[in-house]
Amino acid sequence: MTGKALVTAFSLIGLLGLWIVAATLTADATILPTPLALVGPFLQELQSGELLFHLGQTLLRVVWAFVLAMGIGLALGLLMGRFPAVDRWLDPWLVVFLNLPALVLIVLCYLWIGLNETAAILAVTLNKVPNVTTMIREGARSFDPNLDAMAKVYRMPASTRLRHVLLPQLAPFIAAAARSGIAVIWKIVLVVEFLGRSSGIGFKIHLYFQLFDVRMVLIYALSFIIVMLVVEWSLLQPWERRVRRWRTA
Amino acid sequence: MVAAATLGAARAALAHRMIRVDITRKAYGRTPVLGRIAFEIRRGETVAILGPSGIGKSTLLRLIAGIDSKFDGHIERPDKMAIVFQEPTLLLWRSVLQNLTLVHPDLSEHAALAMLDKVGIAGKAEMFPGQLSLGQQRRLALARAFAGDPAFLIMDEPFVSLDPKTAEGMLALTEALIAEVRPATLFVTHARSEAERLHARILELRGTPAALAPRLVTGKERP
Ligand SMILES: Nc1ncnc2c1ncn2[C@@H]1O[C@H](COP(=O)(O)OP(=O)(O)O)[C@@H](O)[C@H]1O
Ligand SMILES: [Mg+2]
């Protein structure tokens, strides 16, 4: 356990070392500044409240899109997995949406709905729903038919059945969908902000891209990567451990 | 006391009710599996279904239990039913105790613990089913079946793939619980000895599509 953590730490330190070497060889702070050169401006952005504001904006969009995509994907996946007739009708749509490039959906949402928050969140949600649906459908197809029969014969109420029979069987699929969901969603949110919002990390990256300010681009990007890693470690992984407890007990 | 009285009344009302099975045909796609099968089960009576593997015993049980409703015919059954599958079929992600209380919301924790004690797995209440041995898991499945005080109990080969000693323990336990709860019982088995042990009326499935084999009832089997 600690051995694994140690390897992770050394591996990350190695990456940092590589960065320092590359920065030294480049010897041009406007192209690749050293990590140390980022500390000053980082603290400044933190103190002015600018960094936290934009981080908050992006995080809010990520949460909205995540909740919507998971909710809609869960419902659709359950329906399609449980009812073959629904599956036959919706599957072609799924294939179309799965193969629609993220950029196309984003641009179309902005063109049709306007450059606003609704369009931004809808674009991200639509990008993720097909993936979640596919994964949950897989889970719903693998339900144990004997447990279904058991619940039916003992006349368990629908709500109990959903909560204690179906959802626990889906838990590994929900966890996988949530994991890949978070990973993809925050990246798409940055693109959405880059293209049509005036707040958020993506907007700041766009701004400093136009100013060719590599330093600030790195500061904003890295800050958000760290936030997402903290979310993964402090929320997602503990939740996964909790729902898996019965397997390891 | 009041609860016991209402329970008694409900039982009395059910006393005349029987399980009536009248199936004319059951097919999977175009392959007929069951032909004409008609019989009744009285309250407190135990019926065993015998027949070779693949003849349609599980199919028949699923129709009678109401799990599968795609067939020609008519089946009357009481509301309060219980089923025991060959596999324990437990909620592996809920505690042993919750496996009783979630399936039977009216069951008090006290009664659930008493039931666990009765099947010999007291003290395992807080564990997950995966932490029990297979024999203990099947005892839990049995506890779940009887905890709801069923009017009709259905069991699909409940004693197979157990070592002789465990099978004998399960059989004795089932016999005791049936004597106590007195449901109408229908079960599938390979072994005639199991059927005789539970004082069951034996029905044999034969042929394709399967039908009940005509046979003489010996004095020993008559209830
Ligand atoms: N869901 C199903 N779809 C198609 N055929 C089935 C299905 N279930 C069972 N069968 C077939 O029906 C026949 C009877 O099966 P089953 O009732 O399980 O037999 P038994 O329990 O007596 O061993 C077998 O030939 C089996 O292959
Ligand atoms: Mg069978």
Short mmCIF file of N, CA, C and O in Angstrom, two decimals, chain A residues 14 21 70 85 88 91 97 99 123 127 131-132 145 154 177 222 235 240:
data_model
loop_
_atom_site.label_atom_id
_atom_site.label_comp_id
_atom_site.label_asym_id
_atom_site.label_seq_id
_atom_site.Cartn_x
_atom_site.Cartn_y
_atom_site.Cartn_z
N GLY A 14 9.62 12.52 -10.80
CA GLY A 14 10.35 12.32 -12.05
C GLY A 14 9.82 13.22 -13.15
O GLY A 14 10.60 13.83 -13.91
N VAL A 21 14.37 19.94 -16.43
CA VAL A 21 15.44 19.73 -17.41
C VAL A 21 15.06 20.37 -18.75
O VAL A 21 15.85 21.11 -19.36
N MET A 70 -25.23 11.80 -15.69
CA MET A 70 -25.37 10.55 -14.95
C MET A 70 -26.85 10.20 -14.76
O MET A 70 -27.25 9.05 -14.91
N ALA A 85 -37.48 -3.82 -26.49
CA ALA A 85 -38.19 -3.04 -27.50
C ALA A 85 -37.67 -1.60 -27.49
O ALA A 85 -37.41 -1.01 -28.55
N ARG A 88 -34.25 -1.50 -29.07
CA ARG A 88 -34.22 -1.56 -30.53
C ARG A 88 -34.47 -0.18 -31.14
O ARG A 88 -33.87 0.19 -32.13
N ASP A 91 -31.39 2.41 -29.86
CA ASP A 91 -30.00 2.07 -30.13
C ASP A 91 -29.40 2.84 -31.31
O ASP A 91 -28.27 3.32 -31.23
N PHE A 97 -25.20 9.49 -31.74
CA PHE A 97 -24.66 10.44 -30.78
C PHE A 97 -23.26 10.04 -30.29
O PHE A 97 -22.44 10.90 -30.00
N ASN A 99 -21.03 8.80 -32.06
CA ASN A 99 -20.06 9.08 -33.09
C ASN A 99 -20.02 10.55 -33.50
O ASN A 99 -19.32 10.91 -34.44
N ALA A 123 -24.48 21.18 -23.98
CA ALA A 123 -23.49 20.62 -24.90
C ALA A 123 -22.63 19.57 -24.20
O ALA A 123 -22.40 18.48 -24.74
N ASN A 127 -22.76 15.37 -24.72
CA ASN A 127 -21.54 14.65 -25.07
C ASN A 127 -21.33 13.42 -24.22
O ASN A 127 -20.69 12.46 -24.65
N ASN A 131 -22.34 7.77 -23.58
CA ASN A 131 -21.37 6.91 -22.92
C ASN A 131 -21.94 6.28 -21.66
O ASN A 131 -21.83 5.08 -21.44
N VAL A 132 -22.54 7.13 -20.82
CA VAL A 132 -23.12 6.63 -19.56
C VAL A 132 -24.20 5.61 -19.88
O VAL A 132 -24.26 4.52 -19.29
N PRO A 145 -31.17 -12.93 -13.26
CA PRO A 145 -32.61 -13.18 -13.43
C PRO A 145 -33.23 -13.86 -12.21
O PRO A 145 -34.41 -13.67 -11.93
N TYR A 154 -41.60 -12.80 -3.83
CA TYR A 154 -41.78 -12.26 -2.48
C TYR A 154 -42.48 -10.90 -2.49
O TYR A 154 -42.63 -10.27 -1.46
N ALA A 177 -18.83 4.43 -14.98
CA ALA A 177 -19.39 5.53 -15.77
C ALA A 177 -19.05 6.87 -15.11
O ALA A 177 -18.71 7.84 -15.80
N LEU A 222 -2.98 23.65 -14.61
CA LEU A 222 -2.50 22.77 -13.53
C LEU A 222 -3.38 22.88 -12.29
O LEU A 222 -3.66 21.88 -11.63
N LEU A 235 -13.58 12.01 -3.08
CA LEU A 235 -15.00 11.68 -3.20
C LEU A 235 -15.23 10.35 -3.92
O LEU A 235 -15.84 9.43 -3.38
N GLU A 240 -16.49 4.52 -4.02
CA GLU A 240 -16.33 3.22 -4.67
C GLU A 240 -15.95 2.15 -3.65
O GLU A 240 -16.48 1.04 -3.68
#
